[in-house]
XYZ file of C-alpha atoms in Angstrom:
582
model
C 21.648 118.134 169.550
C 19.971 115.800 171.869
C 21.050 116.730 175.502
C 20.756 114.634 178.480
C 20.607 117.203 181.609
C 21.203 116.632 185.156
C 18.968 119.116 187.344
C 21.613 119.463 189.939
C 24.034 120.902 187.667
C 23.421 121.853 184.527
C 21.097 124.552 183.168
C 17.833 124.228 180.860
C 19.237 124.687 177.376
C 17.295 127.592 175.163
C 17.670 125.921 172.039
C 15.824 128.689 169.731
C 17.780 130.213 166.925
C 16.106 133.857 167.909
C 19.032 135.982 166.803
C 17.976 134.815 163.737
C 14.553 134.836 163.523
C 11.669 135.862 165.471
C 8.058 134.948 166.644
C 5.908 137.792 166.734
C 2.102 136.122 167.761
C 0.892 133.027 168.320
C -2.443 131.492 167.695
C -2.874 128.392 169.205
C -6.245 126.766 168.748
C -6.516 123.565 171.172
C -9.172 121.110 172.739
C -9.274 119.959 176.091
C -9.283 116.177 176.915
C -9.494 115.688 180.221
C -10.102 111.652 179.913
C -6.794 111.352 177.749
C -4.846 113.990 179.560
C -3.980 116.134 176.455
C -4.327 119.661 174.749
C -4.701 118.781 171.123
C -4.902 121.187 168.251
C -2.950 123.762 166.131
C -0.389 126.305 166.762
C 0.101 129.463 164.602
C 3.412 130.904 163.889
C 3.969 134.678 162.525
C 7.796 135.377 162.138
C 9.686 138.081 161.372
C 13.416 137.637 160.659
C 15.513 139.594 163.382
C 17.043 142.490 163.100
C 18.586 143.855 166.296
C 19.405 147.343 165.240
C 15.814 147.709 165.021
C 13.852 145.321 167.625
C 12.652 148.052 169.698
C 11.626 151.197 168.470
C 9.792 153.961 170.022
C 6.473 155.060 167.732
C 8.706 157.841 166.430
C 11.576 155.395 165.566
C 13.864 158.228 166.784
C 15.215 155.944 170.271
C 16.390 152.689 169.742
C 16.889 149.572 172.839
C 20.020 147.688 172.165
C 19.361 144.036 173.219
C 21.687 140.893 172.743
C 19.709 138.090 171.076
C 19.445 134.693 172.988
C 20.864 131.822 170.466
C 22.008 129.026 169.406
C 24.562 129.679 166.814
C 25.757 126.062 166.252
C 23.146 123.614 166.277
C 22.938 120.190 164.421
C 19.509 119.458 163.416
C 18.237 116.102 161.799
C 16.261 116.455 158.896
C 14.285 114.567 157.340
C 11.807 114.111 154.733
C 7.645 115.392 154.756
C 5.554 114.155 157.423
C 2.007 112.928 155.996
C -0.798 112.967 158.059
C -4.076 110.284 156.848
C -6.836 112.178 155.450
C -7.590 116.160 154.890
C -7.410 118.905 157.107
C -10.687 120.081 158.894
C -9.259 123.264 159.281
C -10.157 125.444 156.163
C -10.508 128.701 155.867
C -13.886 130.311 155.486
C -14.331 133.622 152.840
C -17.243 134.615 154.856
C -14.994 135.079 158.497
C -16.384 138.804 159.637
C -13.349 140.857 161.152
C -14.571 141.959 163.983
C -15.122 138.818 165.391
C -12.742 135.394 166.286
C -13.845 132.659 163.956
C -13.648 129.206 165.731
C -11.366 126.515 164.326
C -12.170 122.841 163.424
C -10.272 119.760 165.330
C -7.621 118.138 162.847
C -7.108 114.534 162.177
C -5.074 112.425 164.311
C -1.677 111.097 163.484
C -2.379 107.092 163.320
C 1.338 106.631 162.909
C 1.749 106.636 166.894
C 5.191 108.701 166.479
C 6.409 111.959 166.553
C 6.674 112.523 162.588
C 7.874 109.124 160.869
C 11.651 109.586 161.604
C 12.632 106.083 159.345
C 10.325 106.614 156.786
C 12.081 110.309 156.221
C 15.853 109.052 155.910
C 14.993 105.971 154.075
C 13.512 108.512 151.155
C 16.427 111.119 151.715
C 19.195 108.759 152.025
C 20.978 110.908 154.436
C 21.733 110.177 158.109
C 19.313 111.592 160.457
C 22.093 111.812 163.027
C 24.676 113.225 160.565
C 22.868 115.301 158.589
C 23.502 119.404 159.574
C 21.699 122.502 158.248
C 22.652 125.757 158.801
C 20.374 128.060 161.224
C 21.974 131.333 160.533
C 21.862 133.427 157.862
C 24.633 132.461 155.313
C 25.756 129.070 153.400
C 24.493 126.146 151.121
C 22.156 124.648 153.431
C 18.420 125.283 154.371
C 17.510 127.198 157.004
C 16.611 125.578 160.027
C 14.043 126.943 162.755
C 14.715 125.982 166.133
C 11.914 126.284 168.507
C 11.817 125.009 171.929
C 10.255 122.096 172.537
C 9.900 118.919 174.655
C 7.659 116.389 175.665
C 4.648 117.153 172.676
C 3.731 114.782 169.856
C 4.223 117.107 166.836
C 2.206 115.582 164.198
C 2.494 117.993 161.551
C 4.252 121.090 160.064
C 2.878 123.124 156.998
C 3.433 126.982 155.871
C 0.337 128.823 155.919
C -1.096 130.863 152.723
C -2.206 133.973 154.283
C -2.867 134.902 150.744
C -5.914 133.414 150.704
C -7.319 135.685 153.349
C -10.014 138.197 151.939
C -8.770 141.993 151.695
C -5.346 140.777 152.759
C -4.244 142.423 149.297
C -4.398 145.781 151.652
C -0.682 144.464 152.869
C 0.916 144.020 149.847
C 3.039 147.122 148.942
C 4.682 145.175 145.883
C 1.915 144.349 143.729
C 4.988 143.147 141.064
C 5.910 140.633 143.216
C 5.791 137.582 140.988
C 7.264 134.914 143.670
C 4.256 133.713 145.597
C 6.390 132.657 148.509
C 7.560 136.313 148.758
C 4.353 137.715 148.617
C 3.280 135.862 151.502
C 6.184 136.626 153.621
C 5.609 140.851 153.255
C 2.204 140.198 153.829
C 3.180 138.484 157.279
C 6.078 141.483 157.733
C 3.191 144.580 157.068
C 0.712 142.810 159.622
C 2.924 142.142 162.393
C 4.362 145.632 161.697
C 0.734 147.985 162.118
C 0.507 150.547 164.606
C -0.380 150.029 167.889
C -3.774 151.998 167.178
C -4.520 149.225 164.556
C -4.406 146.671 167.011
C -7.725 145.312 166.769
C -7.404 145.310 163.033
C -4.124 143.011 163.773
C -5.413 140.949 165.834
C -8.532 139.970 163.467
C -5.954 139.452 160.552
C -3.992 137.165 162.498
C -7.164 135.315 163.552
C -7.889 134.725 160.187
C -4.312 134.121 158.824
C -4.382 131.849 161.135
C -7.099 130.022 159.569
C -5.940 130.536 155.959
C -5.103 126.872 154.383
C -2.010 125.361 154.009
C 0.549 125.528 150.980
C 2.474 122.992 151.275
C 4.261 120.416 154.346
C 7.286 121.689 155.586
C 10.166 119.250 157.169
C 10.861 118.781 160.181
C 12.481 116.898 163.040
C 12.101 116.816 167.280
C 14.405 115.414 170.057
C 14.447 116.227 173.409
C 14.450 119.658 173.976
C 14.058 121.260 170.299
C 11.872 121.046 167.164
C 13.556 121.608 163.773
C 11.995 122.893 160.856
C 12.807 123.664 157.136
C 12.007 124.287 154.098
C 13.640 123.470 150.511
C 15.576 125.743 149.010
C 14.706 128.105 152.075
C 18.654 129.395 152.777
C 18.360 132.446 154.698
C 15.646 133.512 157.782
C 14.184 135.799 155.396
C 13.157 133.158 152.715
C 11.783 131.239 155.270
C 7.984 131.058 155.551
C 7.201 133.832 157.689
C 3.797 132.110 158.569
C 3.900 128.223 159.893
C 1.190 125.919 161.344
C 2.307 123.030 163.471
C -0.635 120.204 164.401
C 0.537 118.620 167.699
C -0.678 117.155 171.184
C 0.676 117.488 174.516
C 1.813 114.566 176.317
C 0.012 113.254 179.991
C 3.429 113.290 182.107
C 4.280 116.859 180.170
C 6.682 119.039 182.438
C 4.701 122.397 181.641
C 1.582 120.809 182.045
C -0.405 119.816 185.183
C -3.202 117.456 185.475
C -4.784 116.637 188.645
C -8.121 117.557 190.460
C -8.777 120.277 192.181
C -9.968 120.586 196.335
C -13.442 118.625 194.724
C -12.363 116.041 193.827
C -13.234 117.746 190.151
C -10.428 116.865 187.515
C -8.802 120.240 186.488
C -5.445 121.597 184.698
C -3.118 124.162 184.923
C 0.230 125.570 183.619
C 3.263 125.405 185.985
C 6.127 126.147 184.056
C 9.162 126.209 186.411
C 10.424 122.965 185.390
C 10.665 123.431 181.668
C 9.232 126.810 181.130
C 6.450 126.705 178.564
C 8.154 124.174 175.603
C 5.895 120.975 176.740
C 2.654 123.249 176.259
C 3.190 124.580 172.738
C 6.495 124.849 170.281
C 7.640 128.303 171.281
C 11.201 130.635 171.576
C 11.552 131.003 175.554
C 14.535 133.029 175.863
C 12.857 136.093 177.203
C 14.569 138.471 174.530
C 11.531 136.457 172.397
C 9.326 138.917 172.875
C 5.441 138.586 171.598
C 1.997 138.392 171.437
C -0.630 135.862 171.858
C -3.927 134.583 170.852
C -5.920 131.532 172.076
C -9.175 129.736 171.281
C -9.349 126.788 173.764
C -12.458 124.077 173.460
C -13.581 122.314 176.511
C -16.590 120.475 178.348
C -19.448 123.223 179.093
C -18.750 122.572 182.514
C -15.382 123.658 182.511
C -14.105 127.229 183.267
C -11.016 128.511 181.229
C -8.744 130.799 182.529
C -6.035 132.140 180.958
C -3.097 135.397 181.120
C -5.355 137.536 178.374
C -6.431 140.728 178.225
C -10.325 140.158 178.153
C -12.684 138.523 180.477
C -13.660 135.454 178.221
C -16.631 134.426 178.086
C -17.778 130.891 176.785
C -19.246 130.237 173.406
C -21.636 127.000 173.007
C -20.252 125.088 170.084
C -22.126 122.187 170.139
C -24.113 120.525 172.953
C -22.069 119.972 175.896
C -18.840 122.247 174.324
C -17.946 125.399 174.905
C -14.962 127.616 173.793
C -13.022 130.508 175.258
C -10.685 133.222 173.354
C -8.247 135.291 174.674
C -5.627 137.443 173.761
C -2.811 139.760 174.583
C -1.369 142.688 173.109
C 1.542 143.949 175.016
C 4.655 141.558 173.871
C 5.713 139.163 176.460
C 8.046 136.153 177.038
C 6.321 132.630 175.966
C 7.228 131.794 179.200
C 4.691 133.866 181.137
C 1.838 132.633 179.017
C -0.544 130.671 181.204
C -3.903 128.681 181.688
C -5.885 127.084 183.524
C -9.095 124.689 183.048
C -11.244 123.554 185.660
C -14.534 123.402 187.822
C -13.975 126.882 189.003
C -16.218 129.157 190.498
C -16.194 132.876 190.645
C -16.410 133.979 194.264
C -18.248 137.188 194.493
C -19.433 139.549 197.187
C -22.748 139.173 199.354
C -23.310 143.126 198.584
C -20.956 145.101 196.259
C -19.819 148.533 197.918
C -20.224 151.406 195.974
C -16.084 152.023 195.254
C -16.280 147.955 194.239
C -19.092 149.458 191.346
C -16.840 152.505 190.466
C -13.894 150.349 189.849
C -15.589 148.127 187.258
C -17.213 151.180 185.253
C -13.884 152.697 184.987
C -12.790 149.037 183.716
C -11.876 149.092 179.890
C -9.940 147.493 177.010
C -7.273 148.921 174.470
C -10.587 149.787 172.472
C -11.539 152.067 174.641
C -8.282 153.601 175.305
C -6.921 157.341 174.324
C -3.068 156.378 173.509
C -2.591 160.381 173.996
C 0.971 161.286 174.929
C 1.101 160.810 178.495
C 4.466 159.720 178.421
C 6.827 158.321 176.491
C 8.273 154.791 176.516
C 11.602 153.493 174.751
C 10.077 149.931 174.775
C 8.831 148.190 171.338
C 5.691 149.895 169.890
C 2.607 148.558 171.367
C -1.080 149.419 172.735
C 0.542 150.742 176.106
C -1.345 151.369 179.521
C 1.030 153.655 180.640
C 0.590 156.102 177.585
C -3.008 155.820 178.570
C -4.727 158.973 179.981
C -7.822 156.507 181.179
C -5.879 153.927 182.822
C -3.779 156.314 185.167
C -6.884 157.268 187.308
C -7.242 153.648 187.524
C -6.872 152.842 191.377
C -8.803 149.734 190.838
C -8.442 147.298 188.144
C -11.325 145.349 187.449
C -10.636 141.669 189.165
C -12.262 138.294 189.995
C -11.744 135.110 192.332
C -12.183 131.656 191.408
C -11.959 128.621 193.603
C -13.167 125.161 193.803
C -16.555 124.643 194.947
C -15.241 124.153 198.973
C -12.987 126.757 199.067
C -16.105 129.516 198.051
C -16.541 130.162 202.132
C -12.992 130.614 202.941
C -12.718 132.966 199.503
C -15.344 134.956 200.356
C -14.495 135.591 203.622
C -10.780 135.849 203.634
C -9.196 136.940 200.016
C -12.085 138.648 198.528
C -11.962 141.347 200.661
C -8.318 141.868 200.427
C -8.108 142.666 196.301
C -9.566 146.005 196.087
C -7.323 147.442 198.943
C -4.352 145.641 198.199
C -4.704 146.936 194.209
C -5.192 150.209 195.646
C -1.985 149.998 197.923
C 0.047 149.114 194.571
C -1.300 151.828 192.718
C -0.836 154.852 195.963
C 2.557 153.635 195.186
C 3.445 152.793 191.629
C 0.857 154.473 190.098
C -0.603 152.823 186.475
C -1.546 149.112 186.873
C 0.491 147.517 183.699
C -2.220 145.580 183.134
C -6.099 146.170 182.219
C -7.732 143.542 184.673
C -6.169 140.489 186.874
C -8.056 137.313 188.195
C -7.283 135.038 190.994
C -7.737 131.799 191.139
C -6.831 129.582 194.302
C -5.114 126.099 192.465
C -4.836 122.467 193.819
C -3.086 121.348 196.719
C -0.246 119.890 194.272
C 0.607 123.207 193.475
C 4.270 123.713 194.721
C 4.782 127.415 195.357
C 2.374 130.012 197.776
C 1.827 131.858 194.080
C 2.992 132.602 190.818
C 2.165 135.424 189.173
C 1.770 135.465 185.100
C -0.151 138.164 182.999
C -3.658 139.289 183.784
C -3.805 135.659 186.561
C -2.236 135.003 189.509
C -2.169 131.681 191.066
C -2.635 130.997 194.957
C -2.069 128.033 197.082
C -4.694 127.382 199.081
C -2.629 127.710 202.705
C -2.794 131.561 201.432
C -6.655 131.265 203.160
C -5.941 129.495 206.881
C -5.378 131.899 209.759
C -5.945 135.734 209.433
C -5.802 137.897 206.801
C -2.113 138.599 207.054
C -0.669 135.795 205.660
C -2.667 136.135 202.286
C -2.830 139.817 202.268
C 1.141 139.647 202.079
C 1.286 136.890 199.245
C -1.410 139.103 197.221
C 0.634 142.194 197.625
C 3.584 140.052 196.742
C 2.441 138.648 193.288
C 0.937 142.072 192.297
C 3.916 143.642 192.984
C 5.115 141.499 189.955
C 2.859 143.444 187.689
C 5.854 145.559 187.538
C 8.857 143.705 188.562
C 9.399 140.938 186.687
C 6.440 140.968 183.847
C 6.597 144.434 182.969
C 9.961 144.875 183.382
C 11.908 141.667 183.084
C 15.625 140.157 183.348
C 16.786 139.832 180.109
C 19.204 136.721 181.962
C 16.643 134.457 183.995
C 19.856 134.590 186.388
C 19.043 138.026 187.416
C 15.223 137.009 188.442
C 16.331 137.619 192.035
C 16.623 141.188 190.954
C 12.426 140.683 190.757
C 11.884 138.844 193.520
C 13.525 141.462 195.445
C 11.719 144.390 194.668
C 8.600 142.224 195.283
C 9.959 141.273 198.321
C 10.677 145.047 199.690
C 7.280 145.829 197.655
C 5.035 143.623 199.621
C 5.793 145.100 202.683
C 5.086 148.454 201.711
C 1.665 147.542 199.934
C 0.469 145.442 202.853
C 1.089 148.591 204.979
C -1.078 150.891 202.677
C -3.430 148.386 202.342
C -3.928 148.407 206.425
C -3.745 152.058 206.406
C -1.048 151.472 209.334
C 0.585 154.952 210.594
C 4.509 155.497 209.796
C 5.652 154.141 212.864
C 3.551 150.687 212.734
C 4.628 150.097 208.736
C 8.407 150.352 209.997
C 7.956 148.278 212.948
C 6.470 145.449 210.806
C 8.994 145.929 207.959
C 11.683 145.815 210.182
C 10.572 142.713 212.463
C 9.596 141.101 208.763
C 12.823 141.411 207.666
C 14.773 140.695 210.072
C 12.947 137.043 209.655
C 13.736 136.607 206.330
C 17.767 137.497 207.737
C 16.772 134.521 209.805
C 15.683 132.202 207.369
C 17.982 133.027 204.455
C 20.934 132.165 207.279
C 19.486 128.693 208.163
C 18.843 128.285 204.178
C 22.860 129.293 204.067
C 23.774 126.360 206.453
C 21.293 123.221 205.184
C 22.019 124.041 201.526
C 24.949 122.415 199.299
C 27.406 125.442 198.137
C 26.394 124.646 194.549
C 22.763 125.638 195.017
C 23.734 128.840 196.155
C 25.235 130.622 193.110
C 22.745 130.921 190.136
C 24.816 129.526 187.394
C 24.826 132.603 184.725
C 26.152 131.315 180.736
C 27.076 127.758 181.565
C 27.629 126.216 178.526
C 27.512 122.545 177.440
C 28.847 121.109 173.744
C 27.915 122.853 170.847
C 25.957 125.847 172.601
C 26.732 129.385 172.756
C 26.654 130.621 176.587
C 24.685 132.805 176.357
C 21.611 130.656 174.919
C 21.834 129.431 178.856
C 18.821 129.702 181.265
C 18.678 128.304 184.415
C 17.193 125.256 185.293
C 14.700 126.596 188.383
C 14.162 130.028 186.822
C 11.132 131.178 184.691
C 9.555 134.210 183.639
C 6.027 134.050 185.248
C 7.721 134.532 188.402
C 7.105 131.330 191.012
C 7.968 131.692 194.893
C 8.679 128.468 197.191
């Protein structure tokens, strides 16, 4: 279902069959190439088939969310026969992987082929139409099963099921030892792991690290055009007899929509995510409807000179591969849209403090992970079943969350000077007011001048344009308070349409006003005189915004739906989970 899509009126199209099936993590293991332009490696797959009576479940299992899947319930997909890349895989499996810590991956062979999986070669050996041929992606009839992940501008180069057999002491998740079909056995292995507790979280996220390693069993088909990838496998008929554990080797592309290369105020070359075009699909194969929920793992390679940021839960730090290469791992436990996941590579610098005040000091000592935390019953949640902050005695005492900045080199000065200073009372402001930070830490980092937006806010990172430093303190104290307000609104809690983001953007809106106060320590009075003059300018702006703009810009277009799509597998063209402001 190749679509042709005019930005002016039609929405992007969320091609991903997820009320069928599910991703639950990803792994993505990729290398940096800064004089090519790509991100080249492996991506990491662990499904679950869907089951909405039971998506989210509170850890007694007593309270269940009802939520209407995102999907595309009648999708033609072309497909074709094996892909076969030259040459072996580099990426094996090691017995002796500890799990406690992140083994690194090898780089795989490159496609020589030059295309994006040997489309003639496939229906010449199949003898069926490429264009023609239709599978089913549900969960009845003859055909194969077909996944449908989002997906545009990336070379996929190939698709294989994993055999997260292979993993040492994996046995421990096999509660059929009679199983006698292999391909079964794999997939309940798969089903117990991304099914553990939330207090086993660190035990997950080492199995998945080395599941994720595990060699293949076997090339699966597949197919791309613009906007989706297709894959299936023989015989496969139903979600559930689909491998529940799937490796695709691709590369991104230089003119990719969800991917920005330029260099930063240096003159240093540098990337970074910016997903409002096309959300996250040319970055990795993923679901983006934000019903997708999941979690993620990353192991990115890079120059030693390079800095890796990225929306995880832990402050990386580098690993020295080889001489000259370095590698960075994060990773994220609380399930999220793909959409929000983010990075950013570059020449950065942390900016830190002359001195370091003595609350700056408390702040960090009362930083911690999920490893550290007591998931007592503070309170209950009737979200999913996760390692949660706000069932955390620790983290709500937490005024401060531990932070950083990072800048270009020539932007240190203005850093220091100007935003520095403004974290600590700003994250205080949020908390006087909404209590538990939903995250455990949060950098900064002040992007290139083509960045489009004042700031975007994603997981764990926010991004800020650099005009955030000119003038006084205002200007970027308000932006700050703005995207940390997001923390909450919009991340944490989430549309379930992208057509309702304004609902987020509101309550930031109202939000930054009332953390900027705090953070000045302004008297009653003062905070209402500013929020009233403030908002009596955005009155102001929204009418001249009213009068320049066509009619047809004005009305988020909610379930549009072109030829062979449900409605409600619509998102909007502009909108996006990690939460971008003009």
């Amino acid at each position: 279902m190749d679509r042709k899509l005019d930005p002016s009126r039609d929405d992007l199209p969320l091609m991903a069959n997820t009320s069928h099936i599910l991703v639950k993590h990803y792994a993505l293991d990729l290398e940096v190439d800064f004089e090519s332009q790509v991100m080249e490696g492996t991506i990491v797959l662990f499904f679950a088939p869907d089951d909405p009576e039971n998506r989210f479940r509170k850890k007694d299992s007593s309270t269940e969310e009802t939520c209407q899947s995102e999907s595309s319930e009648a999708c033609t997909a072309r497909m074709p026969e094996p892909c076969h890349v030259p040459g072996t895989s580099t990426r094996t499996f090691s017995s002796k992987t500890g799990y406690n810590d992140f083994a690194m991956c090898g780089k795989g062979e490159k496609d020589t082929s030059g295309k994006d999986g040997n489309h003639d070669n496939w229906e010449q050996a199949s003898g069926i139409s490429s264009s023609k041929y239709c599978c089913d992606t549900g969960n009845h009839g003859s055909e194969d099963f077909v996944l449908v992940l989002d997906c545009c501008d990336l070379s996929v180069l190939k698709v294989e099921e994993v055999d997260v057999a292979a993993v040492p002491g994996i046995e421990k998740f096999t509660r059929s030892p009679k199983l006698t079909v292999v391909s079964e056995l794999r997939n309940q292995i798969v089903h117990e792991l991304v099914t553990l507790p939330a207090d086993r979280w660190r035990e997950q996220l080492d199995y998945f690290a080395c599941c994720s390693q595990a060699p293949g069993c076997g090339e699966l088909l597949f197919d791309t055009d613009t906007w989706s990838l297709q894959i299936r496998k023989r015989g496969a008929q139903t979600a559930t007899d689909f491998p529940h554990a799937v490796r695709i080797w691709y590369r991104t592309k230089p003119q990719g929509r969800s991917v920005t290369w330029t260099s930063d105020q240096s003159g240093r070359p540098c990337v970074y995510t910016m997903g409002s075009p096309i959300n996250n699909r040319a970055l990795f194969p993923c679901q983006e409807p934000p019903v997708a929920m999941s979690t993620w793992q990353a192991t990115v390679r890079a120059a030693a000179s390079f800095v890796v940021l990225m929306s995880g839960e832990n402050s990386a730090k580098p690993t020295q591969l080889q001489e000259g290469c370095s590698s960075w791992h994060y990773y994220v436990t609380m399930p999220m849209p793909a959409s929000t996941f983010t990075i950013a590579v570059g020449s950065w610098t942390e900016v830190k403090a002359e001195t370091c005040s003595s609350n700056d000091l408390a702040a960090e000592r009362r930083g911690f992970s999920p490893s550290d935390a007591d998931f007592g019953c503070v309170g209950v949640c009737c979200h999913m079943e996760y390692p949660c902050r706000f069932q955390n005695a620790s983290a709500t005492t937490q005024e401060i969350i531990p932070h950083r900045v990072f800048a270009p080199v020539c932007l240190q000065g203005a850093c220091q000077g100007t935003l520095l200073p403004l974290v600590p009372p700003c994250l205080s402001a949020a908390y006087s007011v909404l209590r538990t930070h939903p995250f455990s830490r949060l950098d900064v980092l002040v992007v290139p001048a083509n960045f489009p937006s004042l700031g975007m806010a994603s997981p764990h990172i926010i991004f800020l344009s650099q005009s955030m430093l000119t003038g006084r303190s205002h200007l970027c104290g308000t932006r700050l308070c703005h995207e940390i307000a997001h923390a909450w609104f919009g991340l944490a809690i989430g549309a379930r349409d992208w057509t309702e983001e304004w609902l987020s953007e509101g309550f930031a809106t109202h939000l930054e006003d009332v953390f900027w106060a705090k953070a000045q320590q302004l008297a009653p009075h003062e905070a209402r005189e500013q929020q009233e003059l403030r908002a009596c300018l955005r009155w102001r702006r929204l009418q001249d915004e009213v009068r320049s703009s066509p009619e047809e810009m004005q009305v988020l277009r909610n379930k549009q739906a072109g030829p062979k799509v449900h409605a409600e597998t619509q998102g909007t063209q502009n909108s996006q989970n990690n939460l971008e402001e003009e």
